[in-house]
Amino acid sequence: MVYKVTDVSSNRQDKIANAAKVIDKSKDRLQVFLTIYSGKKIKTVTEIFEETDLKSEIRVLQEGKKLASEDIVTQIKKDGKTAYEKIDFYTHNKNRILSLVKNKEKLRKFPTKTNPQGQTTNNVIVRFNKNLVQIKSITIDDVDSFSKARKQKESDVKEIYEKDVKEVLKNAIGETGEFTDWGGETDDLYSTRLKLNGKRINVAFGLKGRGTKGTLTPKKMGKNGDQIQRLFKSPAEVFFVQHVGQIDESVIEQMKTYAIAKSVTEGKKIYYGIIDGNDTSRLISTYSKK
C-alpha cells in the first residue's frame, strides 16, 4: 500500500477553497456548518435547529444536504433521525475555511489546482504494509476525559498562559503530578490517566501559550522547530498539540507523519490531534477551578 506521510495531499487546497465557496453562498448554510463543527461529533437535525435561528428543521435539512452533497459533512441516521457527522479534514481546517469565507479577496487569491499561485510542495511517498499502520486523528470531543466540554460553547482565551492550560488539562484528566518545563523535554504534560474509548491510556501534550503569536506552524514549535518530533518520542499512544489561537494544517500533517512512524516501529495504534483556541476555551470553561 502507498501511504503519503509528508506535506499536504494534492487536493487539500481545492477542498478548503471549495468548502469556503459552498458555505459562502448562504448565511443559513454557514450557521449549519458552524453548529455541526462545534461540540460533539454527531448532531441530529433537531439539535442543529435548536442551536441556530433557522426558521424550521426543513431549512436545516436543505442546507445540511447541500453540505453533505459536497462531502463537507456526512449525513447519517441516529436513533432513526437524520443527523450530520463531522469529517476530520474539515474539523482541522475549519478556521482556515472561515477566514476565506470572511475575506473574498483572500479566497480569490487562494492557490488551488485551477488557480495556482505561490509556491507548491512535492509529496514524499513512503510504502508501508497497510496492516502495519494503525493511526487515528481525534479531537477533544472523542476523549472520555473531556466529555463534559462537549456541550460547552467557545469563549475568548487569548490571555491564557501555558501553565494555566496545563492545570486545566490536569484537572480534566485527574492528574496530580508536577511537571517542570526544561529545554530538552519531549512534552509539556504527560499522563497515564487519560480515558479514551472507556480505557486508560498514555497521553503527551505539546502546549503553546500566548507567547506564540499568530497561527501556529511547525517552525514556531521549539527553538529548532522540532517540538513535534520530540513530542512523539514520549512513551504515549495519544498525542495532542495545543495552542490558544489558530493551528495551521501543516502541524496536523506533520503529526500524522510521526504517528505513522511510531505506529509502524512500535506496532500499536497511535491517536493524534490538535486543540486550537476554540477547543482550549471550551476546556477552560469546563475544567478550570479559578
XYZ file of C-alpha atoms in Angstrom, residues 3-285:
283
model
C 0.935 5.873 2.263
C 1.590 9.614 1.915
C 3.342 10.752 5.038
C 4.722 14.239 4.404
C 3.451 17.519 3.031
C -0.160 18.190 2.067
C -2.231 15.957 -0.161
C -2.705 17.119 -3.722
C -6.373 18.006 -3.167
C -6.106 19.792 0.176
C -6.171 23.351 -1.145
C -9.012 22.556 -3.534
C -11.136 21.050 -0.759
C -10.596 24.054 1.505
C -11.440 26.534 -1.262
C -14.485 24.545 -2.372
C -15.835 24.386 1.186
C -15.436 28.154 1.562
C -17.256 28.777 -1.724
C -20.102 26.386 -0.848
C -20.586 27.838 2.650
C -20.328 31.429 1.440
C -23.433 31.038 -0.762
C -25.858 31.056 2.175
C -25.918 32.558 5.675
C -28.146 29.678 6.786
C -25.609 27.210 5.422
C -22.862 28.948 7.377
C -24.911 28.583 10.561
C -25.457 24.886 9.926
C -21.746 24.341 9.214
C -20.679 26.190 12.377
C -23.155 24.259 14.506
C -22.143 20.860 13.134
C -18.459 21.653 13.649
C -18.929 22.848 17.224
C -19.255 20.476 20.154
C -19.997 16.797 19.775
C -19.150 14.866 16.621
C -22.702 13.947 15.572
C -25.783 16.176 15.774
C -29.341 15.496 14.697
C -31.347 17.929 12.590
C -33.390 18.780 15.690
C -30.272 19.583 17.725
C -28.923 21.794 14.943
C -32.274 23.579 14.656
C -32.286 24.294 18.408
C -28.777 25.784 18.258
C -29.464 28.116 15.302
C -32.052 30.751 14.454
C -33.206 28.954 11.310
C -36.989 29.005 10.875
C -37.579 25.250 10.571
C -35.958 21.822 10.665
C -36.709 21.563 6.941
C -34.385 24.526 6.386
C -31.674 22.704 8.350
C -32.217 19.636 6.165
C -31.966 21.678 2.980
C -28.649 23.256 3.924
C -27.331 20.081 5.556
C -27.953 18.095 2.383
C -26.060 20.678 0.332
C -23.061 20.362 2.651
C -23.317 16.570 2.523
C -23.519 16.557 -1.280
C -20.146 18.349 -1.340
C -18.706 15.868 1.190
C -18.227 18.651 3.734
C -20.260 16.700 6.309
C -21.518 13.120 6.452
C -25.273 12.574 6.555
C -26.250 9.586 8.705
C -29.120 8.196 10.776
C -29.038 8.471 14.574
C -31.855 6.839 16.523
C -33.902 6.819 13.339
C -33.406 10.564 12.771
C -31.357 12.368 10.140
C -28.072 13.592 11.597
C -24.791 15.062 10.422
C -21.300 13.946 11.392
C -18.062 15.926 11.314
C -15.313 14.968 8.881
C -11.817 15.179 10.412
C -10.362 17.122 7.494
C -12.854 19.978 7.900
C -12.538 19.908 11.697
C -8.808 20.573 11.379
C -9.268 23.191 8.651
C -12.393 24.930 9.976
C -10.665 28.172 10.927
C -8.909 28.435 7.585
C -12.165 27.852 5.718
C -13.953 30.503 7.773
C -11.156 33.005 7.159
C -11.715 32.562 3.406
C -15.482 32.936 3.823
C -14.952 36.252 5.623
C -12.403 37.579 3.126
C -13.472 37.361 -0.536
C -10.163 38.748 -1.809
C -8.238 36.170 0.180
C -10.442 33.426 -1.265
C -9.913 34.765 -4.792
C -6.123 34.566 -4.373
C -6.141 31.230 -2.550
C -3.916 28.789 -4.525
C -5.588 25.662 -5.945
C -5.032 23.412 -8.948
C -7.290 25.601 -11.074
C -5.964 28.803 -9.522
C -2.230 28.150 -8.944
C -0.444 30.887 -7.003
C 2.605 30.959 -4.765
C 4.862 28.012 -4.065
C 3.889 24.376 -4.357
C 5.154 21.428 -2.356
C 6.173 17.990 -3.519
C 4.697 14.863 -1.992
C 7.081 12.361 -0.469
C 5.796 8.795 -0.812
C 6.766 6.047 1.600
C 5.499 2.496 1.140
C 4.188 0.603 4.165
C 2.297 -2.619 4.563
C -1.270 -1.479 5.224
C -1.590 -3.690 8.292
C 1.395 -2.048 9.977
C -0.170 1.429 10.079
C -2.702 1.983 12.856
C -3.412 5.684 13.362
C -6.474 7.801 14.067
C -6.977 11.566 14.067
C -9.101 12.690 17.030
C -10.456 15.857 18.671
C -11.279 16.645 22.297
C -14.846 15.517 21.577
C -13.591 11.951 21.085
C -11.923 11.815 24.513
C -13.844 10.472 27.514
C -11.823 12.628 29.917
C -13.081 15.769 28.135
C -16.709 14.641 27.823
C -18.091 17.468 29.982
C -16.796 20.016 27.458
C -18.737 18.579 24.508
C -21.707 20.899 25.035
C -19.597 23.849 26.171
C -19.636 26.927 23.925
C -16.473 28.746 22.888
C -15.181 31.912 24.591
C -12.198 34.268 24.312
C -8.997 32.868 25.895
C -6.292 34.929 24.183
C -4.723 35.993 27.511
C -4.382 32.487 28.914
C -0.941 31.285 29.984
C 0.585 27.891 29.180
C 0.784 26.991 32.878
C -2.943 27.646 33.244
C -3.765 25.400 30.278
C -1.609 22.704 31.877
C -3.592 22.925 35.120
C -6.889 22.740 33.236
C -5.762 19.609 31.391
C -4.579 18.060 34.658
C -7.970 18.787 36.231
C -9.799 17.165 33.319
C -7.587 14.077 33.309
C -7.311 13.730 37.076
C -3.531 14.088 37.023
C -1.920 15.305 40.273
C 1.763 15.104 39.341
C 4.049 18.119 38.930
C 5.651 18.870 35.553
C 8.550 21.328 35.265
C 9.486 22.802 31.878
C 13.068 22.473 30.666
C 14.799 22.841 27.313
C 15.236 19.164 26.457
C 11.747 17.954 27.380
C 9.839 15.719 24.974
C 6.442 17.013 26.120
C 4.870 19.702 28.338
C 2.465 17.334 30.047
C 2.498 13.542 30.215
C -0.072 11.362 31.924
C -1.203 7.749 32.147
C -4.694 8.824 33.238
C -6.375 9.922 30.025
C -9.540 7.962 29.285
C -10.284 7.124 25.653
C -12.876 4.623 24.460
C -13.528 3.636 28.064
C -9.902 2.756 28.856
C -6.928 4.485 30.490
C -4.216 5.355 28.016
C -0.936 7.291 27.991
C -1.056 10.823 26.587
C 1.530 13.504 25.770
C 0.708 17.176 25.213
C 2.734 19.850 23.458
C 1.498 23.246 24.713
C 1.946 26.700 23.165
C 0.786 29.642 25.238
C 0.064 33.255 24.355
C 3.790 33.898 23.853
C 3.481 32.204 20.456
C 1.925 34.830 18.202
C -0.298 34.239 15.190
C -1.185 30.942 13.567
C 0.824 28.054 14.972
C 3.128 26.362 12.436
C 5.861 23.735 12.945
C 8.512 26.474 12.696
C 7.137 28.099 15.861
C 7.344 24.862 17.838
C 10.648 24.728 19.676
C 13.898 26.604 19.138
C 14.770 24.337 16.216
C 11.218 23.696 15.039
C 11.464 20.122 16.306
C 8.897 20.118 19.106
C 6.516 17.752 17.295
C 9.357 15.322 16.624
C 10.349 15.389 20.298
C 6.700 15.057 21.371
C 6.368 11.722 19.583
C 9.382 10.365 21.462
C 7.208 10.247 24.584
C 6.032 6.767 25.657
C 2.424 7.532 24.801
C -0.305 6.373 22.448
C -2.205 9.689 22.333
C -0.581 12.969 21.231
C -2.091 16.463 21.305
C -0.699 19.842 20.239
C -2.471 22.775 21.928
C -2.412 26.492 21.097
C -4.565 29.428 22.230
C -5.042 30.525 18.614
C -5.345 29.012 15.162
C -3.284 25.951 14.268
C -2.094 25.535 10.697
C -2.900 22.282 8.905
C 0.833 21.719 8.437
C 1.008 20.908 12.156
C -1.569 18.119 11.923
C 0.099 16.877 8.731
C 3.465 16.630 10.486
C 1.830 14.918 13.462
C 0.344 12.368 11.068
C 3.806 11.653 9.696
C 5.231 10.907 13.139
C 2.106 8.986 14.159
C 2.606 6.655 11.190
C 6.289 6.189 12.007
C 5.555 5.473 15.675
C 2.751 3.050 14.835
C 4.936 1.108 12.404
C 8.012 0.966 14.628
C 6.178 0.190 17.886
C 3.389 -1.961 16.465
C 0.486 -0.192 18.178
C -2.362 2.196 17.415
C -1.493 5.877 17.701
C -4.002 8.690 18.199
C -3.167 12.316 17.410
C -4.940 15.661 17.253
C -4.893 19.383 17.905
C -6.547 21.626 20.487
C -6.921 25.088 18.965
C -8.095 28.300 20.619
C -11.771 27.389 20.352
C -11.303 23.965 21.924
C -8.979 25.435 24.554
C -11.701 27.879 25.583
C -14.210 25.041 25.962
C -11.829 23.076 28.173
C -11.037 26.114 30.315
C -14.720 26.987 30.743
